[in-house]
Coordinates of C-alpha atoms and ligand atoms in Angstrom, one line a residue:
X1 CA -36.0 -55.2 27.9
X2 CA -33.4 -53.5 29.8
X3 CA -30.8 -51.2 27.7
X4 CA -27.9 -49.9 29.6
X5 CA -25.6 -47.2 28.6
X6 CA -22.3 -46.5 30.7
X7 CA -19.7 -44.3 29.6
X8 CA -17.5 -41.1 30.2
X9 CA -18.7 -37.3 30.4
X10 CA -20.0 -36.2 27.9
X11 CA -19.9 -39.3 26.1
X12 CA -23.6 -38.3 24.2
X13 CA -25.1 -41.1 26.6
X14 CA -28.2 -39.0 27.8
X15 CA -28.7 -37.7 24.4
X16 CA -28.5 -41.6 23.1
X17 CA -30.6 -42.6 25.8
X18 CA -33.5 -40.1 25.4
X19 CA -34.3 -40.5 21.8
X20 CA -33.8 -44.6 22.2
X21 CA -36.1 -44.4 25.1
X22 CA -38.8 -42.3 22.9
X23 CA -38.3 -44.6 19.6
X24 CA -38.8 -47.5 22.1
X25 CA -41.6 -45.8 24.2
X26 CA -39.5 -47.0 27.0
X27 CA -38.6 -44.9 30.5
X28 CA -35.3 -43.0 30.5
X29 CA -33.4 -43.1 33.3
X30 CA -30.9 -40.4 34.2
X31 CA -29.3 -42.1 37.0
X32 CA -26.2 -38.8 36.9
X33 CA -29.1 -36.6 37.5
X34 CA -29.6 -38.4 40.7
X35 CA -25.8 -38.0 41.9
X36 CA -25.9 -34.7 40.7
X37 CA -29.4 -33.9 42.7
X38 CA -27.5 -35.3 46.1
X39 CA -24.5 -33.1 45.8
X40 CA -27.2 -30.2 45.2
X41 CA -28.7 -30.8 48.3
X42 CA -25.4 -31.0 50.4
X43 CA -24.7 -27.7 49.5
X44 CA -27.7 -26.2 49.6
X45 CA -27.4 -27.5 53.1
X46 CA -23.9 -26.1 53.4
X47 CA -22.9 -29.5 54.1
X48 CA -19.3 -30.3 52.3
X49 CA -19.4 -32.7 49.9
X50 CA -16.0 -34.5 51.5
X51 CA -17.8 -35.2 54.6
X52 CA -18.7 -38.5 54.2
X53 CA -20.5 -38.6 57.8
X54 CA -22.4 -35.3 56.9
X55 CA -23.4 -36.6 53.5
X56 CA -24.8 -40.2 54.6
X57 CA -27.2 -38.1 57.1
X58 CA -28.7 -35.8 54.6
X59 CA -29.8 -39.0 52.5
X60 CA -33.0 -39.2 54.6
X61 CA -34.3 -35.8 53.9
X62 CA -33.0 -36.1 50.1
X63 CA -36.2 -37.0 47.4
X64 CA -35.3 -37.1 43.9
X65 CA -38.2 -37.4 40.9
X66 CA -38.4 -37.0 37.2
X67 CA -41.5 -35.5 35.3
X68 CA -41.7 -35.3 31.8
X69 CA -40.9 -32.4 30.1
X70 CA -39.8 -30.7 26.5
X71 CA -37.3 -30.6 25.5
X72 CA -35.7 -32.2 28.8
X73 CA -36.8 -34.4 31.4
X74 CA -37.1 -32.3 34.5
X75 CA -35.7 -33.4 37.8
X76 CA -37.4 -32.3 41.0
X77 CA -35.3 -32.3 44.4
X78 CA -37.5 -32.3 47.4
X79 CA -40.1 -30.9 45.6
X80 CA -37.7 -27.5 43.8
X81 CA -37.0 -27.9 40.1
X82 CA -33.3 -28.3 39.6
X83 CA -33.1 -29.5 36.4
X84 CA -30.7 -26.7 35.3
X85 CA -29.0 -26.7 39.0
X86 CA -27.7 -29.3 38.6
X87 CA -25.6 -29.0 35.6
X88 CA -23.3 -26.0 37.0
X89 CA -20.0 -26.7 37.1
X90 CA -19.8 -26.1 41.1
X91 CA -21.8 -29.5 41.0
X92 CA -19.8 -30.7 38.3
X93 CA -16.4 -30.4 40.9
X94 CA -17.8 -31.8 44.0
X95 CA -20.5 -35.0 42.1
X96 CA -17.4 -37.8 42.0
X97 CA -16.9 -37.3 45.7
X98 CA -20.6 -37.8 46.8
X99 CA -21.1 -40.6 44.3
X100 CA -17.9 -42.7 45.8
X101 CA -19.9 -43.0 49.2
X102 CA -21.2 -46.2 50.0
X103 CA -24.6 -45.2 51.7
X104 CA -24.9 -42.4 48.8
X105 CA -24.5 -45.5 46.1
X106 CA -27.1 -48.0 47.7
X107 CA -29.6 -45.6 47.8
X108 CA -29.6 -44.6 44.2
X109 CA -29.2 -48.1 42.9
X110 CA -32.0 -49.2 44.9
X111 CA -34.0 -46.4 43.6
X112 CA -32.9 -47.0 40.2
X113 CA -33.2 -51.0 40.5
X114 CA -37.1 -49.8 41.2
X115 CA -38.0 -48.1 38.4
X116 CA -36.4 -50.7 36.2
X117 CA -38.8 -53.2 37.9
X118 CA -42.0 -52.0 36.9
X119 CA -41.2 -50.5 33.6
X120 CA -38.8 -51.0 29.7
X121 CA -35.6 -48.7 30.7
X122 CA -33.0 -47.2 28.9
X123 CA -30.7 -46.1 31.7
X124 CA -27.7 -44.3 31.2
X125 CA -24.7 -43.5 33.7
X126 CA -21.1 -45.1 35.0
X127 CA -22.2 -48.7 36.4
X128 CA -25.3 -49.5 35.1
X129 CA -24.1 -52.9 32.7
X130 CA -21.7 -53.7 36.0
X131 CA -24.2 -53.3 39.3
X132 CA -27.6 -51.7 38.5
X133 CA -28.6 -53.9 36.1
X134 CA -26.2 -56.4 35.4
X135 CA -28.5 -58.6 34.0
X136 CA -29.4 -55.9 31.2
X137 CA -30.1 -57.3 27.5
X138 CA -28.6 -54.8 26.0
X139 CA -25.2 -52.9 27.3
X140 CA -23.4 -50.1 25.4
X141 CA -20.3 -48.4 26.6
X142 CA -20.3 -44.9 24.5
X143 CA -16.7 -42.9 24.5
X144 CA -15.3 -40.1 22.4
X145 CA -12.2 -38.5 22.9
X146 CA -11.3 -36.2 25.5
X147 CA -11.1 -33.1 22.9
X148 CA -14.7 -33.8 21.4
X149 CA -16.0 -34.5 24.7
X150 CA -14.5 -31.4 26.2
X151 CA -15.8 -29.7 22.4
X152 CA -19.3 -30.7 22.6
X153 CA -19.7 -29.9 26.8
X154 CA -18.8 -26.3 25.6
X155 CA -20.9 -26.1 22.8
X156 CA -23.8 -27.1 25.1
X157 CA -22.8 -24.7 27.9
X158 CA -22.6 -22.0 26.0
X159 CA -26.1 -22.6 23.8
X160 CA -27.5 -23.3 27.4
X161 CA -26.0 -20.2 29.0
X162 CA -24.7 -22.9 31.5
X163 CA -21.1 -21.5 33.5
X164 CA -20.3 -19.5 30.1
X165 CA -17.1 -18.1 31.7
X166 CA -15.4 -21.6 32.0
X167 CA -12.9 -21.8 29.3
X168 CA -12.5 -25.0 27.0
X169 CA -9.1 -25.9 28.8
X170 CA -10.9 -25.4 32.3
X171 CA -13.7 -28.0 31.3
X172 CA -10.7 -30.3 29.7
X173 CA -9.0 -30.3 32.5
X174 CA -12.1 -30.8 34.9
X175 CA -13.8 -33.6 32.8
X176 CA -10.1 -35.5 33.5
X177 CA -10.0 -35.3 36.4
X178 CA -14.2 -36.5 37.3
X179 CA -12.9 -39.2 34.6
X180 CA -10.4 -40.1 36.8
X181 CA -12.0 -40.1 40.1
X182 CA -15.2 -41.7 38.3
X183 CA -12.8 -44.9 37.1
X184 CA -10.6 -45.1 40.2
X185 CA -13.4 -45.1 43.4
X186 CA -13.5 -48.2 45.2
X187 CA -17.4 -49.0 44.6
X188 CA -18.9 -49.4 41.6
X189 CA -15.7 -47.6 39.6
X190 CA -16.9 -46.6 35.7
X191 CA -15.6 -49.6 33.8
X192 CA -17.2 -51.9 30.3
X193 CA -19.3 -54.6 31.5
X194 CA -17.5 -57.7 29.7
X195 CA -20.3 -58.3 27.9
X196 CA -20.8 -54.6 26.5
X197 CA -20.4 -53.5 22.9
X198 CA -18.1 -50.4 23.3
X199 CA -19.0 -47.3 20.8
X200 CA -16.3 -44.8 19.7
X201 CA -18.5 -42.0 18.8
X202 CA -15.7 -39.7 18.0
X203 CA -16.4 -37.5 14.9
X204 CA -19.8 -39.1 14.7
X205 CA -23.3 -37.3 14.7
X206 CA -26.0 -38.0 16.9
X207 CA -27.8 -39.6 13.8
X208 CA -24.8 -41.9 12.9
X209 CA -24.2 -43.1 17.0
X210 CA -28.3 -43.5 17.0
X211 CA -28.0 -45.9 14.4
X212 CA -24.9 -47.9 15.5
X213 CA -26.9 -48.2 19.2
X214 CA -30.3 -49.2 17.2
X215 CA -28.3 -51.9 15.4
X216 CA -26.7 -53.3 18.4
X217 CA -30.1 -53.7 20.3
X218 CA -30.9 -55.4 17.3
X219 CA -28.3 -57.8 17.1
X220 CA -29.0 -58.5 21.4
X221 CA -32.8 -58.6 21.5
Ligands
CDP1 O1 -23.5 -35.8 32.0 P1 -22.2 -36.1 32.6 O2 -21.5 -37.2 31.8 O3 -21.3 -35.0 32.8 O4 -22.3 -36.7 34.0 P2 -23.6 -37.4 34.7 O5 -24.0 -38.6 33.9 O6 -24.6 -36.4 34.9 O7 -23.0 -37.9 36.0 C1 -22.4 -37.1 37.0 C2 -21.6 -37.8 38.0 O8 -22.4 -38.7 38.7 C3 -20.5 -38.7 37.4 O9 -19.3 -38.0 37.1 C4 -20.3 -39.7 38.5 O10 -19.5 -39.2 39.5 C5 -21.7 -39.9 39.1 N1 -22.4 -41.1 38.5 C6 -22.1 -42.3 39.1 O11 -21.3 -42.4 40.0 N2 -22.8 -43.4 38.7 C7 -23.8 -43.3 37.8 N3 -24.5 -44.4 37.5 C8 -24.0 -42.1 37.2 C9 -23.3 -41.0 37.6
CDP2 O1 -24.8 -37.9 28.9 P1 -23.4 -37.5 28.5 O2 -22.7 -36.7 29.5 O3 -22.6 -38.7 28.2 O4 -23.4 -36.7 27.2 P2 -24.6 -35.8 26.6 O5 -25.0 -34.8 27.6 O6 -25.6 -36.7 26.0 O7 -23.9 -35.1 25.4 C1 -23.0 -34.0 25.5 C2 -23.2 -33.1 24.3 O8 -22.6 -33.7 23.1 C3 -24.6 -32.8 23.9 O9 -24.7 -31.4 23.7 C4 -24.9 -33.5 22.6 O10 -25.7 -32.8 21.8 C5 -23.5 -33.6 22.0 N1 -23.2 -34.7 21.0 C6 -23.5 -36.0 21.2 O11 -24.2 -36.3 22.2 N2 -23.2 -37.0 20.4 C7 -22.6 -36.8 19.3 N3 -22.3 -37.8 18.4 C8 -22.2 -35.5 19.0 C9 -22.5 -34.5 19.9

C-alpha cells in the first residue's frame, strides 16, 4: 500500500508519517528532506539558489540517502550527514525557489517514484497524492492553522537548538510566505488531491491526529 501525506509546514506531516510508517513496518519517505538537501548543496557550492541554470547543473553531482536512525531518520548528502543542516532557517528561505525548477522536480520524483516501487511507503511532502504517486491508496492532506503551525515550528526549534534567535513573528511571517510560493509554483504547486481526506489538526495532539490518520487508512484499505 501506498499512504500519501501532503500538506503545509509544519503541518505534523513527518511526525504523522514516521510513527504510521513504524506501526505499519512500512518505509518513510521524507521527500522535503530531499528539496531541502538540494538547496544545501547549492550553497555549499556558493551557487544562488535563484539561478535556475546554475542549480540544474549541480543536480549531477547531488546524491541524497536516508539511513535509519533514533530518534530521526538521518539524511546523508554526498556522503556528509546533514540531517540537522538542513533544517536551518537559511535553507528554510531559499527551499521554494529550488523546488519550483523543473529539472530539480523530475529528479526527486523519479527518485522518490523508486523507492515506492520496491517497498510499502508512507511518503510525506507538497505533491505526493497529485504527481508522485497519484495512484496512492491512501491520501491525507494534514493543515493546522498558521498560529499553531508557526507555535509548534518554535517549540521544536528552540528544544532542538535549531536558529533559536528567530522570533515567533519572524517564522510566521516566513512559513507564509514558503506557503505561498509552495501553492503558487507552476509545477507540481501544494494542492488536495480530489480524492484526499483533508485533516484539521488544529489544537489536536499527536495521539488524537495518529488516530484520525489510522482510521482513514482503514476506511481506504
Ligand atoms: O517540514 P516542512 O513542512 O517545513 O518542509 P519540508 O516538508 O521539509 O519541505 C521543504 C520544502 O520543500 C517545501 O517548502 C517545498 O518548497 C519543498 N517540497 C516540495 O516542493 N515538494 C515536496 N514533495 C516536498 C517538499
Ligand atoms: O512535517 P511537517 O513540517 O508538516 O511538520 P512536523 O515537522 O511533523 O511537525 C512540526 C512540529 O509540530 C513537531 O515538533 C511536532 O511534534 C509538532 N506537532 C505535531 O506534529 N502534531 C500535533 N498535533 C501537534 C504538534
Amino acid at each position: 500500500m501506498q499512504i500519501a501525506i501532503d500538506g503545509p509546514a509544519s503541518a505534523g506531516k513527518s511526525t504523522i508519517a514516521k510513527i504510521l510508517a513504524n506501526d505499519l513496518d512500512y518505509v518513510y519517505v521524507d521527500t522535503g528532506a530531499m528539496y531541502r538537501a538540494v538547496t544545501l548543496a547549492a550553497l555549499k557550492a556558493e551557487i544562488d539558489p535563484n539561478d535556475e541554470q546554475a542549480v540544474d547543473d549541480l543536480l549531477p553531482q547531488v546524491e541524497i540517502d536516508f539511513k535509519p536512525g533514533t530518534p530521526a531518520q538521518l539524511v546523508f548528502l554526498n556522503g556528509q550527514e546533514v540531517t540537522e543542516a538542513i533544517r536551518s532557517d537559511e535553507v528554510a528561505r531559499n527551499v521554494s525557489a529550488v523546488a519550483s525548477y523543473a529539472a530539480v522536480r523530475t529528479a526527486m520524483t523519479d527518485l522518490q517514484r523508486k523507492i515506492a516501487d520496491n517497498n510499502g511507503v508512507v511518503m510525506d511532502g507538497r505533491d505526493i497524492g497529485t504527481t508522485v504517486l497519484p495512484q496512492a491508496e491512501v491520501k491525507i492532506f494534514l493543515i493546522a492553522s498558521v498560529k499553531e503551525r508557526a507555535e509548534r515550528r518554535y517549540k521544536e526549534n528552540q528544544a532542538k537548538g535549531i536558529d533559536t534567535t528567530t522570533t515567533l513573528a519572524e517564522l510566521t511571517e516566513a512559513i507564509e510566505h514558503r506557503d505561498y510560493l509552495d501553492s503558487h509554483r507552476e509545477i507540481s504547486p501544494l494542492k488536495k488531491a480530489d480524492d484526499a481526506v483533508e485533516l484539521d489538526t488544529t489544537g489536536l495532539s499527536i495521539d488524537e491526529v495518529v488516530e484520525r490518520a489510522k482510521s482513514i487508512i482503514a476506511e481506504r484499505a
